CSV table of C-alpha atoms in Angstrom, one decimal:
chain,number,residue,atom,x,y,z
A,1,MET,CA,-11.5,-33.3,-21.0
A,2,LEU,CA,-12.0,-29.8,-22.5
A,3,VAL,CA,-11.9,-26.8,-20.2
A,4,LEU,CA,-12.5,-23.1,-20.9
A,5,GLY,CA,-10.6,-20.7,-18.6
A,6,ILE,CA,-11.8,-17.1,-18.0
A,7,ASN,CA,-9.9,-14.3,-16.2
A,8,THR,CA,-11.2,-10.8,-15.7
A,9,VAL,CA,-9.8,-9.9,-12.2
A,10,THR,CA,-6.6,-8.4,-13.4
A,11,ASP,CA,-5.7,-5.7,-16.0
A,12,ALA,CA,-6.6,-8.0,-18.8
A,13,CYS,CA,-9.5,-9.8,-20.3
A,14,GLU,CA,-8.5,-13.4,-21.0
A,15,ALA,CA,-9.8,-16.7,-22.2
A,16,ALA,CA,-8.0,-20.0,-22.7
A,17,LEU,CA,-8.6,-23.7,-23.6
A,18,ALA,CA,-7.0,-26.7,-22.1
A,19,ARG,CA,-7.6,-30.2,-23.5
A,20,ASP,CA,-6.7,-33.2,-21.3
A,21,GLY,CA,-4.4,-31.1,-19.1
A,22,VAL,CA,-2.6,-29.4,-22.0
A,23,LEU,CA,-3.0,-25.8,-23.0
A,24,VAL,CA,-4.2,-25.6,-26.6
A,25,ALA,CA,-5.1,-21.9,-27.0
A,26,GLU,CA,-5.3,-18.6,-25.2
A,27,LEU,CA,-6.2,-15.0,-25.9
A,28,SER,CA,-5.5,-12.0,-23.8
A,29,GLU,CA,-6.4,-8.3,-24.2
A,30,PRO,CA,-4.8,-5.8,-21.8
A,31,MET,CA,-7.3,-3.5,-20.2
A,32,SER,CA,-8.0,-1.9,-16.8
A,33,GLN,CA,-11.8,-1.6,-17.4
A,34,GLY,CA,-14.4,-2.6,-19.9
A,35,HIS,CA,-14.2,-6.3,-19.2
A,36,ASP,CA,-18.0,-6.6,-19.4
A,37,ALA,CA,-18.0,-5.4,-23.0
A,38,ARG,CA,-15.1,-7.5,-24.2
A,39,LEU,CA,-15.3,-10.8,-22.4
A,40,ALA,CA,-18.0,-12.4,-24.7
A,41,PRO,CA,-16.2,-11.3,-27.9
A,42,VAL,CA,-12.8,-12.6,-26.6
A,43,VAL,CA,-14.3,-16.0,-25.7
A,44,ALA,CA,-16.1,-16.2,-29.0
A,45,GLN,CA,-12.9,-15.4,-30.9
A,46,LEU,CA,-11.0,-18.0,-29.0
A,47,MET,CA,-13.6,-20.7,-29.6
A,48,ARG,CA,-13.9,-19.9,-33.3
A,49,LYS,CA,-10.2,-19.9,-33.9
A,50,SER,CA,-9.8,-23.2,-32.0
A,51,GLY,CA,-12.7,-24.9,-33.9
A,52,VAL,CA,-14.4,-25.7,-30.6
A,53,THR,CA,-18.1,-25.3,-29.9
A,54,PHE,CA,-19.7,-24.6,-26.5
A,55,PRO,CA,-21.4,-28.0,-26.2
A,56,GLU,CA,-18.0,-29.7,-26.4
A,57,LEU,CA,-16.9,-28.0,-23.1
A,58,ASP,CA,-16.6,-30.3,-20.0
A,59,ARG,CA,-15.8,-27.5,-17.5
A,60,ILE,CA,-15.7,-23.7,-17.3
A,61,ALA,CA,-12.9,-22.4,-15.0
A,62,VAL,CA,-13.2,-18.8,-13.8
A,63,VAL,CA,-10.9,-16.8,-11.7
A,64,VAL,CA,-13.1,-15.7,-8.8
A,65,GLY,CA,-10.8,-13.3,-7.0
A,66,PRO,CA,-9.7,-11.6,-4.9
A,67,GLY,CA,-8.9,-8.8,-7.3
A,68,SER,CA,-11.0,-6.1,-9.2
A,69,PHE,CA,-14.5,-6.1,-7.6
A,70,THR,CA,-16.1,-5.4,-11.0
A,71,GLY,CA,-13.9,-7.9,-12.8
A,72,VAL,CA,-14.8,-10.6,-10.3
A,73,ARG,CA,-18.5,-10.0,-10.9
A,74,VAL,CA,-18.1,-10.0,-14.7
A,75,GLY,CA,-16.2,-13.2,-14.9
A,76,VAL,CA,-18.3,-15.2,-12.4
A,77,ALA,CA,-21.6,-14.0,-14.0
A,78,PHE,CA,-20.4,-14.9,-17.5
A,79,ALA,CA,-19.2,-18.4,-16.4
A,80,ARG,CA,-22.4,-19.1,-14.6
A,81,GLY,CA,-24.4,-18.1,-17.5
A,82,LEU,CA,-22.5,-20.4,-19.9
A,83,SER,CA,-22.9,-23.2,-17.4
A,84,VAL,CA,-26.7,-22.8,-17.2
A,85,ALA,CA,-27.1,-22.3,-20.9
A,86,SER,CA,-25.1,-25.4,-21.8
A,87,SER,CA,-27.0,-28.3,-23.5
A,88,ARG,CA,-25.3,-30.8,-21.2
A,89,PRO,CA,-23.8,-30.6,-17.7
A,90,THR,CA,-20.9,-28.2,-17.8
A,91,PRO,CA,-20.0,-27.0,-14.3
A,92,ALA,CA,-18.5,-23.6,-13.6
A,93,VAL,CA,-15.4,-24.1,-11.4
A,94,GLY,CA,-14.1,-21.3,-9.2
A,95,VAL,CA,-10.3,-20.8,-9.1
A,96,THR,CA,-8.9,-18.2,-6.7
A,97,SER,CA,-6.5,-15.6,-8.1
A,98,LEU,CA,-3.6,-17.3,-6.1
A,99,GLU,CA,-4.5,-20.8,-7.5
A,100,ALA,CA,-4.5,-19.2,-11.0
A,101,LEU,CA,-0.9,-17.9,-10.7
A,102,ASP,CA,0.9,-18.9,-14.0
A,103,ALA,CA,4.2,-20.1,-12.4
A,104,LEU,CA,2.8,-21.7,-9.3
A,105,PRO,CA,5.0,-24.8,-8.3
A,106,ARG,CA,2.8,-27.7,-7.4
A,107,GLU,CA,5.6,-29.7,-5.7
A,108,LYS,CA,6.0,-27.2,-2.9
A,109,ARG,CA,4.1,-25.6,0.0
A,110,VAL,CA,3.8,-22.0,-1.3
A,111,LEU,CA,2.5,-18.7,-0.1
A,112,GLY,CA,0.7,-16.9,-2.9
A,113,LEU,CA,0.8,-13.1,-2.7
A,114,LEU,CA,-0.8,-10.3,-4.7
A,115,PRO,CA,-0.9,-6.6,-3.9
A,116,ALA,CA,-4.3,-5.7,-2.4
A,117,LYS,CA,-4.0,-2.2,-3.8
A,118,ARG,CA,-4.9,-0.3,-0.7
A,119,ARG,CA,-4.7,3.5,-0.9
A,120,PRO,CA,-1.2,4.8,0.2
A,121,PRO,CA,0.3,4.7,2.7
A,122,GLN,CA,-1.6,1.5,3.5
A,123,LYS,CA,0.1,-1.7,2.1
A,124,THR,CA,-1.6,-5.1,2.2
A,125,TRP,CA,-1.6,-8.2,0.2
A,126,TRP,CA,-4.0,-10.9,-0.8
A,127,ALA,CA,-2.5,-14.1,0.6
A,128,GLN,CA,-3.2,-17.9,0.3
A,129,ILE,CA,-1.2,-20.9,1.3
A,130,LEU,CA,-1.2,-23.5,-1.4
A,131,GLU,CA,-0.2,-27.1,-1.4
A,132,SER,CA,0.0,-29.2,-4.6
A,133,GLY,CA,-1.2,-26.0,-6.4
A,134,ARG,CA,-4.5,-25.8,-4.4
A,135,GLY,CA,-5.5,-23.4,-1.6
A,136,ARG,CA,-5.5,-25.0,1.9
A,137,ALA,CA,-7.9,-22.3,3.1
A,138,SER,CA,-9.7,-19.2,1.7
A,139,PRO,CA,-7.6,-16.2,0.7
A,140,THR,CA,-7.1,-13.5,3.2
A,141,GLU,CA,-5.8,-9.9,3.3
A,142,VAL,CA,-2.6,-9.5,5.3
A,143,SER,CA,-0.4,-6.6,6.4
A,144,GLU,CA,3.4,-6.6,6.3
A,145,GLY,CA,3.5,-7.4,10.0
A,146,GLU,CA,1.4,-10.5,9.5
A,147,LEU,CA,3.6,-12.0,6.8
A,148,PRO,CA,6.3,-13.6,9.0
A,149,SER,CA,3.9,-16.0,10.6
A,150,LEU,CA,2.7,-17.2,7.2
A,151,LEU,CA,6.2,-17.4,5.8
A,152,ALA,CA,7.4,-19.7,8.6
A,153,SER,CA,5.3,-22.6,7.2
A,154,VAL,CA,6.1,-22.4,3.5
A,155,ASP,CA,8.9,-23.3,1.1
A,156,ALA,CA,8.6,-20.4,-1.3
A,157,ILE,CA,6.6,-17.3,-2.1
A,158,CYS,CA,4.9,-16.8,-5.5
A,159,GLY,CA,3.0,-14.0,-7.2
A,160,ASP,CA,3.4,-10.2,-7.8
A,161,LEU,CA,6.4,-9.7,-5.4
A,162,SER,CA,7.5,-6.3,-6.6
A,163,SER,CA,6.5,-4.7,-3.3
A,164,ILE,CA,7.8,-7.6,-1.1
A,165,ARG,CA,11.2,-7.1,0.5
A,166,ASP,CA,13.7,-10.0,0.8
A,167,VAL,CA,12.1,-12.5,3.3
A,168,GLY,CA,14.7,-15.3,3.0
A,169,LYS,CA,12.4,-17.5,0.9
A,170,PRO,CA,12.8,-18.5,-2.8
A,171,ARG,CA,10.8,-16.0,-4.9
A,172,ILE,CA,8.7,-16.9,-7.9
A,173,ASN,CA,7.2,-14.1,-9.9
A,174,ALA,CA,3.8,-14.9,-11.4
A,175,THR,CA,0.4,-13.4,-12.3
A,176,PRO,CA,-3.1,-14.9,-12.5
A,177,THR,CA,-4.1,-16.1,-16.0
A,178,ALA,CA,-7.0,-17.8,-17.7
A,179,ALA,CA,-4.6,-20.5,-18.9
A,180,ALA,CA,-3.5,-21.4,-15.4
A,181,ALA,CA,-7.2,-21.4,-14.3
A,182,ALA,CA,-8.1,-23.8,-17.1
A,183,LEU,CA,-5.2,-26.2,-16.3
A,184,PHE,CA,-6.1,-26.0,-12.6
A,185,ALA,CA,-9.7,-27.1,-13.3
A,186,SER,CA,-8.4,-29.9,-15.6
A,187,ARG,CA,-6.5,-31.5,-12.7
A,188,LEU,CA,-9.5,-31.6,-10.3
A,189,SER,CA,-11.2,-34.8,-9.5
A,190,GLY,CA,-14.2,-35.4,-7.3
A,191,GLU,CA,-15.8,-32.3,-5.9
A,192,TRP,CA,-14.8,-28.9,-7.3
A,193,PRO,CA,-15.1,-25.4,-5.9
A,194,GLU,CA,-18.2,-23.5,-7.0
A,195,ALA,CA,-17.9,-20.3,-9.1
A,196,ARG,CA,-18.6,-17.8,-6.3
A,197,PRO,CA,-17.0,-14.4,-5.9
A,198,VAL,CA,-14.1,-14.1,-3.5
A,199,TYR,CA,-13.9,-10.5,-2.4
A,200,VAL,CA,-12.1,-10.9,1.0
A,201,ARG,CA,-13.0,-7.4,2.0
A,202,GLU,CA,-15.7,-4.8,1.3
A,203,PRO,CA,-15.1,-2.3,-1.5
A,204,ASP,CA,-13.3,0.9,-0.6
A,205,ALA,CA,-15.8,3.0,-2.6
A,206,ARG,CA,-19.3,3.4,-1.0
A,207,PRO,CA,-22.4,5.2,-2.0
A,208,MET,CA,-22.8,8.7,-0.6
A,209,ASP,CA,-25.3,9.1,2.2
A,210,ARG,CA,-28.4,11.0,1.1
A,211,PRO,CA,-29.2,14.2,3.1
C-alpha cells in the first residue's frame, strides 16, 4: 500500500510517502504562511524524486486540524482534489493533528496536547485522548483547569509541552508531521475518517461590521 501524507496545519509545508507501513520519503519546508502556493510544488517534487506517479497512490492522508485555519483548508482542499482527480479509487483520509504527532506511542493511552495559540493572557490547548495511536473522540479545546480530569485517565502526555507544567505523567515531546499522517493511514483497516476540516472553535478574526 502506497500512501501520500500532507501536512499544512503547522509552520511547515510537508509531504511524505509511506509504502506498506514504512516511510520511504518526506519533504518539509518551514513557513508560517503561503502554504497554498507551495503545497503543489512540494508534493510534485516529492513524487518526482521518489519515482512515484499519482495513479499508484492507494490513499491520501491529510492532517485536518486543529491548527492554522488557513492551513487546514489548504491541505484538505488539496487532498480532496487529488482524490477526485485520481484515475482509480484513492480515498482522502483525515488525520487529526494529535493523531499525526510524530512520537506518539501506540502502546499507551495518551493525552495529545498542542497549544491553541489564544491571545495572551488566555492559555488553552488542543487536546485529544488517543488509544493505539487513534483518537477515541474528537479533539477539544481545554483550559489549564480542565487538564486534571483528562490526565487522570491516561498513561502519558504527548505533543508540544513547552507551556505545560509538570503534571506527574511521562512527557513525550512531539509535533504533527506529514510522515506520521501517512503512517497512520497505512495502518487503518475497514472504515477510515473522511478528510474534513477539524477547527474545534470559530476563528478569532472576524469581518468588520459594515456601517
